[in-house]
Amino acid sequence: MLLQNNNEEGDLFNNRSLFHVRLFGDNEGMRYLCNMKTKKSIVYIVLFVCMAPLALLQGCLNRDYIDWSDYQTYYMSELPVEPQDFKADFEEIYQKTLNRFAYIEAKHLDMDSIHDAFVSRLDTIQRKTDYALLLREFFASLKAGHAGISFHPYHIGNDAILIENRVFISNPSQAAQKAGFMDKDEILSVNHVPTAEWLQNHSKYISASTEASRLVNTVLEITYDHVDSVRIFGIRRGEEEMELTVNLLNSQQRSGKVWHQLTHKQLTPEVGYIAINMLDEDSVVSSFTKALEEYRNLPYLIVDVRENGGGNSRNGDRIAEYLIKHDCKNWMGEQLTMNKNCFKGQVYVLMGPNSFSAAETFLVELKESGDVVLVGEPSAGDMGGVILPYKTSHGVCFRLPVMNHITTPGGHPTEGKAIQPHRVVHQTIKDFMDGKDTQIEYVLWLIKVAKAHELM
């Protein structure tokens, strides 16, 4: 449940994965800070919904963290620590992680072994970029989507998707098109390394709470590079194979893709569709209720959070009250009260591995209410909690979840376990090439079947 405070506009920081805390350092909103679409600076305000006054939290933690306004991000080559201080800096990070990271016991992490493995490599590291990569790898080893370190990337937007274990470009940004990409190009290699091998090699840098989430967020980084500003892609376009040498944008340059907080449309005379792509700003609730008014009299509604990397769980609670049919509990055990203007028809919710953080608290509330049908793929598996920023004496900033995870009223753990849809449906390559959304088509088929049963 991350709330980002974006000082400049830029689609580099997007909501695709979240929260791009994932993309940059972990993925959240990548999901880990880029994974957040048309977003930009990496200043985060983390909000623990339902939390006691911040002063109480500060007292419990002895205020050893920094303000999010003091959180700084660098290019890897500009990391504010010199080679002779790498080991001391890492020890600070390790000790803070050992003392504050909330999931060591729950994830059965052998912190001594992790420490020794990374320290043994520091004597041979002399470049800042190599130390930065080691830090990404360290945080990824914690197996938590909200734990991580952020670096400015070079990029051309966030356009890569995984379908049937193959990677394609979908709806490329202006920057990607200018670089030579076209919609539905398949990426065969990255810097002359076969795509499957590149994904396997690069996944060690991606923070995630489940392996499925790690894979999806690794795919998102195919069009990003934290070290070099040039990347070579082997692609297949139809029957033709070719090579593209791409000059990546820096983190201050925009890819040209706009990411909307919420979009909506009417799919058929009986089916409305609302995509909620982020939950960080309170205005998303009013945007949702305004869109809902257009479809209130329809018998079916599809709500899409497949690209929602999180935000403020409170906003998810308020939207959920328009979708439930009876009073129930939110993910923290607090009351959710059905809104008198709630949608009266059948609600279907589309979800997937990019549904992260506050999007997952929203999903689990709806699932445990029993009032909606979830369709798609399992979520990222990390609902969040209290995530705090830290800074070493050398100026290296990172973030850690510090509050032990709980279970929801229905018994679902808030960390490390994906929310399962009622109906598991994967996008197919055939539908993708034909311009069809497999999961939406499946919901429309479900509706058709339900209507046929009503007539019997």
Coordinates of C-alpha atoms in Angstrom, one line a residue:
M1 CA 0.0 0.0 0.0
L2 CA 2.3 2.6 -1.3
L3 CA 1.5 6.2 -1.9
Q4 CA 3.8 7.9 -4.2
N5 CA 4.4 11.6 -4.2
N6 CA 5.5 12.5 -7.8
N7 CA 7.2 15.9 -8.1
E8 CA 7.5 15.9 -11.9
E9 CA 5.5 14.3 -14.6
G10 CA 7.0 11.5 -16.5
D11 CA 5.9 8.2 -17.8
L12 CA 9.1 6.6 -16.7
F13 CA 7.6 6.0 -13.3
N14 CA 4.6 3.9 -14.1
N15 CA 2.1 1.8 -12.4
R16 CA 2.7 -1.3 -14.4
S17 CA 4.2 -3.3 -12.0
L18 CA 3.8 -1.3 -9.8
F19 CA 4.6 0.2 -8.4
H20 CA 7.8 0.6 -9.8
V21 CA 9.4 0.3 -6.8
R22 CA 9.9 -3.0 -8.5
L23 CA 11.5 -1.8 -11.7
F24 CA 14.0 0.4 -10.2
G25 CA 15.2 -1.5 -7.3
D26 CA 13.1 -4.2 -6.2
N27 CA 9.2 -3.2 -9.0
E28 CA 6.9 -1.5 -7.2
G29 CA 4.1 0.6 -8.4
M30 CA 8.9 -2.1 -10.5
R31 CA 5.5 -2.8 -9.7
Y32 CA 9.0 -2.5 -7.6
L33 CA 9.6 2.8 -9.1
C34 CA 9.7 3.3 -12.6
N35 CA 6.6 -0.1 -12.8
M36 CA 4.7 2.8 -12.2
K37 CA 3.5 4.2 -15.8
T38 CA 3.5 8.0 -16.4
K39 CA 5.0 8.6 -13.0
K40 CA 8.1 10.2 -12.1
S41 CA 10.2 11.1 -9.2
I42 CA 10.8 8.4 -6.7
V43 CA 9.8 10.2 -3.6
Y44 CA 7.4 7.9 -1.8
I45 CA 5.0 8.4 1.0
V46 CA 4.1 5.1 2.5
L47 CA 0.9 4.9 4.3
F48 CA -0.2 2.1 6.6
V49 CA -3.9 2.3 6.4
C50 CA -5.5 1.8 9.8
M51 CA -2.3 2.7 11.5
A52 CA -2.0 4.5 14.7
P53 CA -0.6 8.0 14.7
L54 CA 2.8 8.2 13.1
A55 CA 4.3 9.4 16.4
L56 CA 3.5 6.0 17.9
L57 CA 5.2 4.2 15.1
Q58 CA 8.2 6.4 15.4
G59 CA 8.4 5.6 19.1
C60 CA 8.3 1.9 18.4
L61 CA 11.1 2.2 15.9
N62 CA 13.2 4.8 17.6
R63 CA 13.1 7.0 14.5
D64 CA 16.0 5.4 12.8
Y65 CA 14.6 6.0 9.3
I66 CA 14.6 9.1 7.1
D67 CA 11.7 11.1 5.7
W68 CA 10.6 10.1 2.2
S69 CA 11.4 13.7 1.1
D70 CA 15.0 12.9 1.9
Y71 CA 15.0 9.7 -0.2
Q72 CA 17.5 10.0 -3.1
T73 CA 18.0 8.0 -6.2
Y74 CA 21.0 8.0 -8.5
Y75 CA 22.3 6.5 -11.6
M76 CA 24.4 3.5 -10.7
S77 CA 27.6 5.1 -11.9
E78 CA 26.9 8.1 -9.6
L79 CA 26.3 6.2 -6.4
P80 CA 27.5 8.4 -3.5
V81 CA 30.0 5.9 -2.1
E82 CA 33.6 5.2 -3.0
P83 CA 35.1 1.8 -3.6
Q84 CA 37.1 1.9 -0.4
D85 CA 33.8 2.3 1.5
F86 CA 31.7 -0.4 -0.2
K87 CA 32.2 -2.9 2.5
A88 CA 31.4 -0.5 5.3
D89 CA 28.3 0.7 3.4
F90 CA 27.1 -2.8 2.8
E91 CA 27.5 -3.6 6.5
E92 CA 25.3 -0.7 7.4
I93 CA 22.6 -1.9 5.0
Y94 CA 22.9 -5.5 6.2
Q95 CA 22.6 -4.5 9.9
K96 CA 19.6 -2.3 9.3
T97 CA 18.0 -5.2 7.3
L98 CA 18.8 -7.6 10.1
N99 CA 17.3 -5.4 12.7
R100 CA 14.3 -4.0 10.8
F101 CA 13.2 -6.3 7.9
A102 CA 10.0 -7.9 9.1
Y103 CA 9.9 -11.1 7.1
I104 CA 13.2 -12.8 8.0
E105 CA 11.6 -15.5 10.1
A106 CA 8.5 -15.9 8.0
K107 CA 10.6 -16.4 4.8
H108 CA 13.1 -18.7 6.6
L109 CA 16.0 -16.6 5.5
D110 CA 19.5 -17.6 6.6
M111 CA 20.8 -14.1 7.0
D112 CA 24.3 -15.2 8.1
S113 CA 24.8 -17.1 4.9
I114 CA 23.3 -14.3 2.8
H115 CA 25.7 -11.9 4.5
D116 CA 28.8 -14.0 3.9
A117 CA 28.0 -14.7 0.3
F118 CA 27.7 -11.0 -0.5
V119 CA 30.6 -9.8 1.6
S120 CA 32.9 -12.4 0.0
R121 CA 32.4 -10.6 -3.3
L122 CA 33.1 -7.1 -2.2
D123 CA 36.9 -7.4 -2.3
T124 CA 36.7 -7.9 -6.0
I125 CA 34.3 -5.0 -6.7
Q126 CA 35.9 -1.7 -7.7
R127 CA 33.2 0.0 -9.8
K128 CA 30.2 1.8 -8.5
T129 CA 27.9 0.1 -11.0
D130 CA 29.1 -3.3 -9.9
Y131 CA 28.4 -2.4 -6.2
A132 CA 25.0 -1.1 -7.2
L133 CA 24.2 -4.3 -9.0
L134 CA 25.3 -6.3 -5.9
L135 CA 22.9 -4.2 -3.8
R136 CA 20.0 -5.0 -6.1
E137 CA 20.9 -8.6 -5.9
F138 CA 21.0 -8.5 -2.1
F139 CA 17.6 -6.9 -1.8
A140 CA 16.2 -9.4 -4.3
S141 CA 17.4 -12.2 -2.1
L142 CA 15.1 -11.0 0.6
K143 CA 12.1 -12.2 -1.5
A144 CA 9.9 -9.2 -0.7
G145 CA 8.4 -7.0 -3.4
H146 CA 8.4 -3.9 -1.1
A147 CA 12.1 -4.2 -0.1
G148 CA 14.6 -2.7 -2.4
I149 CA 16.9 0.1 -3.7
S150 CA 16.2 2.4 -6.6
F151 CA 18.4 3.6 -9.4
H152 CA 17.7 5.8 -12.4
P153 CA 17.4 3.7 -15.5
Y154 CA 17.9 4.3 -19.2
H155 CA 14.7 3.3 -21.0
I156 CA 12.3 3.5 -24.0
G157 CA 9.1 3.0 -22.0
N158 CA 7.6 -0.1 -20.4
D159 CA 6.1 -2.0 -23.3
A160 CA 7.3 -5.7 -22.9
I161 CA 4.8 -8.4 -21.9
L162 CA 5.1 -12.1 -21.3
I163 CA 2.7 -14.4 -23.2
E164 CA 3.1 -18.2 -23.2
N165 CA 6.8 -17.8 -22.0
R166 CA 7.6 -15.5 -25.0
V167 CA 8.1 -11.8 -24.8
F168 CA 6.4 -9.3 -27.1
I169 CA 6.1 -5.5 -27.5
S170 CA 2.6 -4.3 -26.8
N171 CA 1.3 -0.9 -27.6
P172 CA 4.8 0.7 -27.9
S173 CA 5.5 4.2 -26.6
Q174 CA 6.5 7.0 -29.0
A175 CA 10.1 6.4 -27.9
A176 CA 9.9 2.7 -28.7
Q177 CA 8.4 3.4 -32.1
K178 CA 11.0 5.9 -32.9
A179 CA 13.6 3.3 -32.0
G180 CA 12.1 1.0 -34.5
F181 CA 9.7 -1.2 -32.6
M182 CA 6.3 -2.1 -33.8
D183 CA 3.3 -3.5 -32.0
K184 CA 3.5 -7.3 -31.6
D185 CA 7.2 -7.5 -32.3
E186 CA 8.6 -10.6 -30.5
I187 CA 11.9 -10.0 -28.6
L188 CA 14.2 -12.9 -29.4
S189 CA 17.4 -11.7 -27.8
V190 CA 18.8 -8.9 -25.6
N191 CA 22.4 -7.8 -26.3
H192 CA 22.8 -11.1 -28.3
V193 CA 21.6 -13.2 -25.4
P194 CA 18.5 -15.3 -26.1
T195 CA 15.5 -13.8 -24.3
A196 CA 14.9 -16.8 -22.1
E197 CA 18.5 -16.9 -21.0
W198 CA 18.5 -13.1 -20.4
L199 CA 15.5 -13.3 -18.2
Q200 CA 17.0 -16.1 -16.2
N201 CA 20.3 -14.2 -15.7
H202 CA 18.6 -10.9 -14.9
S203 CA 15.9 -12.2 -12.5
K204 CA 18.5 -12.2 -9.6
Y205 CA 18.2 -8.4 -9.5
I206 CA 14.4 -8.2 -9.2
S207 CA 12.7 -7.9 -5.8
A208 CA 9.5 -9.9 -5.6
S209 CA 7.4 -11.8 -3.1
T210 CA 6.7 -14.7 -5.5
E211 CA 8.6 -16.2 -8.4
A212 CA 5.8 -15.6 -10.8
S213 CA 6.0 -11.9 -9.9
R214 CA 9.7 -11.9 -10.2
L215 CA 9.5 -13.2 -13.8
V216 CA 6.9 -10.7 -14.9
N217 CA 8.9 -7.8 -13.5
T218 CA 12.1 -9.1 -15.1
V219 CA 10.3 -8.9 -18.4
L220 CA 9.4 -5.3 -17.7
E221 CA 13.1 -4.5 -17.4
I222 CA 13.9 -5.8 -20.9
T223 CA 13.4 -2.2 -22.2
Y224 CA 15.4 -0.7 -19.3
D225 CA 19.1 -0.7 -18.6
H226 CA 20.7 0.6 -15.4
V227 CA 24.2 0.5 -16.7
D228 CA 24.3 1.2 -20.4
S229 CA 22.3 3.6 -22.5
V230 CA 22.5 1.4 -25.6
R231 CA 20.8 -2.0 -26.0
I232 CA 20.7 -4.4 -28.9
F233 CA 17.5 -6.3 -29.5
G234 CA 16.9 -9.3 -31.8
I235 CA 13.3 -9.2 -32.9
R236 CA 10.8 -11.2 -35.0
R237 CA 8.2 -9.2 -37.0
G238 CA 5.9 -11.6 -38.8
E239 CA 8.1 -14.0 -40.7
E240 CA 11.1 -11.6 -40.7
E241 CA 13.9 -11.5 -38.1
M242 CA 16.0 -8.4 -37.6
E243 CA 18.3 -6.6 -35.1
L244 CA 17.6 -3.2 -33.5
T245 CA 20.3 -1.1 -31.9
V246 CA 18.5 1.2 -29.5
N247 CA 19.7 4.4 -27.9
L248 CA 17.8 4.5 -24.5
L249 CA 16.4 7.7 -23.0
N250 CA 17.7 8.9 -19.6
S251 CA 15.4 9.0 -16.6
Q252 CA 14.5 12.7 -17.2
Q253 CA 13.2 12.0 -20.7
R254 CA 9.7 10.8 -21.4
S255 CA 8.8 7.9 -23.6
G256 CA 5.6 9.5 -24.7
K257 CA 3.2 7.0 -23.3
V258 CA 0.5 8.4 -21.0
W259 CA -0.8 6.3 -18.2
H260 CA -4.3 7.1 -17.0
Q261 CA -5.5 6.7 -13.4
L262 CA -8.7 5.2 -14.7
T263 CA -10.3 4.5 -18.0
H264 CA -13.8 3.1 -18.9
K265 CA -16.0 2.1 -21.8
Q266 CA -19.1 0.1 -22.6
L267 CA -18.1 -3.2 -24.2
T268 CA -21.6 -4.4 -25.2
P269 CA -25.1 -3.2 -24.6
E270 CA -25.1 -5.1 -21.3
V271 CA -21.5 -4.9 -20.1
G272 CA -19.6 -1.9 -18.7
Y273 CA -15.8 -1.9 -18.2
I274 CA -13.7 0.2 -15.8
A275 CA -9.9 -0.1 -15.6
I276 CA -8.4 1.2 -12.3
N277 CA -4.7 1.5 -13.0
M278 CA -3.6 3.2 -9.7
L279 CA -4.9 3.8 -6.2
D280 CA -2.5 6.4 -5.0
E281 CA -4.7 9.6 -5.3
D282 CA -8.0 10.1 -3.6
S283 CA -9.4 11.4 -6.8
V284 CA -9.5 7.8 -8.2
V285 CA -12.6 7.2 -6.0
S286 CA -14.6 10.1 -7.5
S287 CA -13.4 9.1 -10.9
F288 CA -14.7 5.6 -10.3
T289 CA -18.1 6.6 -9.0
K290 CA -18.5 9.0 -11.9
A291 CA -17.7 6.2 -14.4
L292 CA -20.0 3.8 -12.5
E293 CA -22.9 6.1 -13.0
E294 CA -22.7 5.5 -16.7
Y295 CA -23.1 1.7 -16.2
R296 CA -25.3 1.6 -13.1
N297 CA -28.3 0.2 -15.0
L298 CA -26.4 -2.5 -16.8
P299 CA -26.5 -6.1 -15.6
Y300 CA -22.8 -6.7 -15.8
L301 CA -19.6 -4.8 -14.9
I302 CA -16.0 -5.7 -15.5
V303 CA -13.4 -4.0 -13.2
D304 CA -9.8 -4.3 -14.4
V305 CA -6.9 -4.0 -12.0
R306 CA -4.4 -6.1 -14.0
E307 CA -2.0 -3.1 -14.4
N308 CA -2.6 -1.6 -10.9
G309 CA 0.6 -1.4 -8.9
G310 CA -1.0 -0.1 -5.7
G311 CA -1.3 3.2 -3.9
N312 CA -3.5 3.9 -0.9
S313 CA -5.5 0.9 0.4
R314 CA -8.1 3.2 1.8
N315 CA -9.1 4.2 -1.7
G316 CA -9.5 0.5 -2.6
D317 CA -11.7 0.1 0.4
R318 CA -14.0 3.0 -0.7
I319 CA -14.3 1.6 -4.2
A320 CA -14.9 -1.9 -2.9
E321 CA -18.0 -0.6 -1.0
Y322 CA -19.6 0.1 -4.4
L323 CA -19.0 -3.4 -5.6
I324 CA -20.0 -5.6 -2.6
K325 CA -23.6 -6.6 -2.0
H326 CA -23.5 -6.8 1.8
D327 CA -21.4 -5.4 4.7
C328 CA -18.2 -7.3 5.3
K329 CA -14.6 -6.9 6.5
N330 CA -11.7 -5.3 4.8
W331 CA -8.3 -6.9 4.7
M332 CA -7.4 -5.5 8.1
G333 CA -10.6 -6.7 9.7
E334 CA -12.3 -3.3 9.7
Q335 CA -15.9 -2.8 8.5
L336 CA -16.7 -2.4 4.8
T337 CA -20.2 -0.9 4.5
M338 CA -22.1 -1.5 1.2
N339 CA -22.7 1.8 -0.4
K340 CA -26.4 2.5 -1.1
N341 CA -25.4 3.4 -4.6
C342 CA -23.5 0.2 -5.2
F343 CA -23.6 -1.7 -8.5
K344 CA -26.6 -4.0 -8.4
G345 CA -25.5 -6.4 -11.2
Q346 CA -22.8 -9.1 -11.4
V347 CA -19.2 -7.8 -11.1
Y348 CA -16.2 -9.5 -12.6
V349 CA -12.7 -8.4 -11.7
L350 CA -9.7 -8.9 -13.9
M351 CA -6.4 -9.4 -12.1
G352 CA -2.8 -10.6 -12.8
P353 CA 0.8 -10.6 -11.6
N354 CA 1.0 -6.8 -12.0
S355 CA -1.8 -6.4 -9.4
F356 CA 0.4 -5.4 -6.4
S357 CA 0.3 -3.9 -3.0
A358 CA -3.0 -1.9 -2.5
A359 CA -4.4 -3.5 -5.6
E360 CA -4.1 -6.8 -3.7
T361 CA -5.8 -5.6 -0.6
F362 CA -8.6 -4.5 -2.9
L363 CA -8.7 -7.9 -4.5
V364 CA -8.7 -9.9 -1.3
E365 CA -11.6 -7.9 0.1
L366 CA -13.7 -8.5 -3.0
K367 CA -12.8 -12.2 -3.0
E368 CA -13.6 -12.7 0.6
S369 CA -16.9 -10.8 0.3
G370 CA -18.1 -13.6 -2.1
D371 CA -19.9 -11.0 -4.2
V372 CA -17.6 -10.8 -7.3
V373 CA -15.9 -13.3 -9.6
L374 CA -12.1 -12.9 -10.1
V375 CA -10.7 -13.8 -13.5
G376 CA -7.2 -13.8 -14.8
E377 CA -3.9 -14.8 -13.2
P378 CA -2.6 -14.8 -9.6
S379 CA -1.5 -11.5 -8.1
A380 CA 2.0 -10.4 -7.1
G381 CA 1.7 -11.7 -3.6
D382 CA 2.6 -8.7 -1.5
M383 CA -0.1 -6.5 0.1
G384 CA 2.4 -4.3 1.8
G385 CA 2.3 -2.8 5.3
V386 CA 4.7 -0.3 6.8
I387 CA 7.5 0.4 4.4
L388 CA 10.2 2.8 5.6
P389 CA 13.1 4.5 3.9
Y390 CA 16.7 4.4 5.2
K391 CA 20.0 6.0 4.3
T392 CA 23.5 4.9 5.1
S393 CA 26.1 7.3 6.3
H394 CA 27.5 7.3 2.8
G395 CA 24.2 8.5 1.3
V396 CA 22.8 5.2 -0.1
C397 CA 19.0 5.0 0.3
F398 CA 16.9 1.9 0.4
R399 CA 13.5 0.7 1.8
L400 CA 12.3 -2.1 4.0
P401 CA 9.0 -3.5 5.2
V402 CA 9.2 -3.2 9.0
M403 CA 5.8 -4.4 10.2
N404 CA 5.1 -8.1 10.5
H405 CA 2.5 -9.3 8.0
I406 CA -0.9 -10.5 9.2
T407 CA -3.6 -12.6 7.8
T408 CA -6.9 -11.3 6.4
P409 CA -10.2 -12.2 8.0
G410 CA -10.5 -15.0 5.4
G411 CA -7.0 -16.3 6.4
H412 CA -5.0 -15.1 3.5
P413 CA -1.4 -14.0 4.4
T414 CA -0.6 -10.4 3.4
E415 CA 2.9 -11.3 2.2
G416 CA 4.4 -14.1 0.1
K417 CA 1.2 -15.7 -1.2
A418 CA -0.5 -14.6 -4.4
I419 CA -4.3 -14.1 -4.5
Q420 CA -5.8 -16.7 -6.7
P421 CA -8.6 -15.9 -9.2
H422 CA -11.8 -17.9 -9.2
R423 CA -11.1 -18.6 -12.9
V424 CA -7.5 -18.8 -14.1
V425 CA -7.3 -17.5 -17.6
H426 CA -4.0 -16.7 -19.5
Q427 CA -3.6 -14.4 -22.5
T428 CA -2.9 -16.5 -25.6
I429 CA -0.5 -15.6 -28.4
K430 CA -3.1 -16.2 -31.0
D431 CA -5.6 -13.8 -29.4
F432 CA -2.8 -11.2 -28.9
M433 CA -1.8 -11.4 -32.6
D434 CA -5.5 -11.1 -33.5
G435 CA -5.9 -8.0 -31.2
K436 CA -8.1 -9.8 -28.7
D437 CA -7.9 -9.8 -24.9
T438 CA -8.3 -13.4 -23.9
Q439 CA -9.4 -12.6 -20.3
I440 CA -12.1 -10.1 -21.4
E441 CA -13.3 -12.5 -24.1
Y442 CA -13.6 -15.2 -21.4
V443 CA -15.7 -13.0 -19.1
L444 CA -18.0 -12.2 -22.1
W445 CA -18.3 -15.9 -22.7
L446 CA -19.2 -16.5 -19.0
I447 CA -21.9 -13.9 -19.3
K448 CA -23.2 -15.5 -22.4
V449 CA -23.4 -18.9 -20.6
A450 CA -25.0 -17.3 -17.5
K451 CA -27.7 -15.7 -19.7
A452 CA -28.4 -19.0 -21.5
H453 CA -28.9 -20.7 -18.1
E454 CA -31.3 -18.0 -17.1
L455 CA -33.4 -18.8 -20.1
M456 CA -33.6 -22.5 -19.4

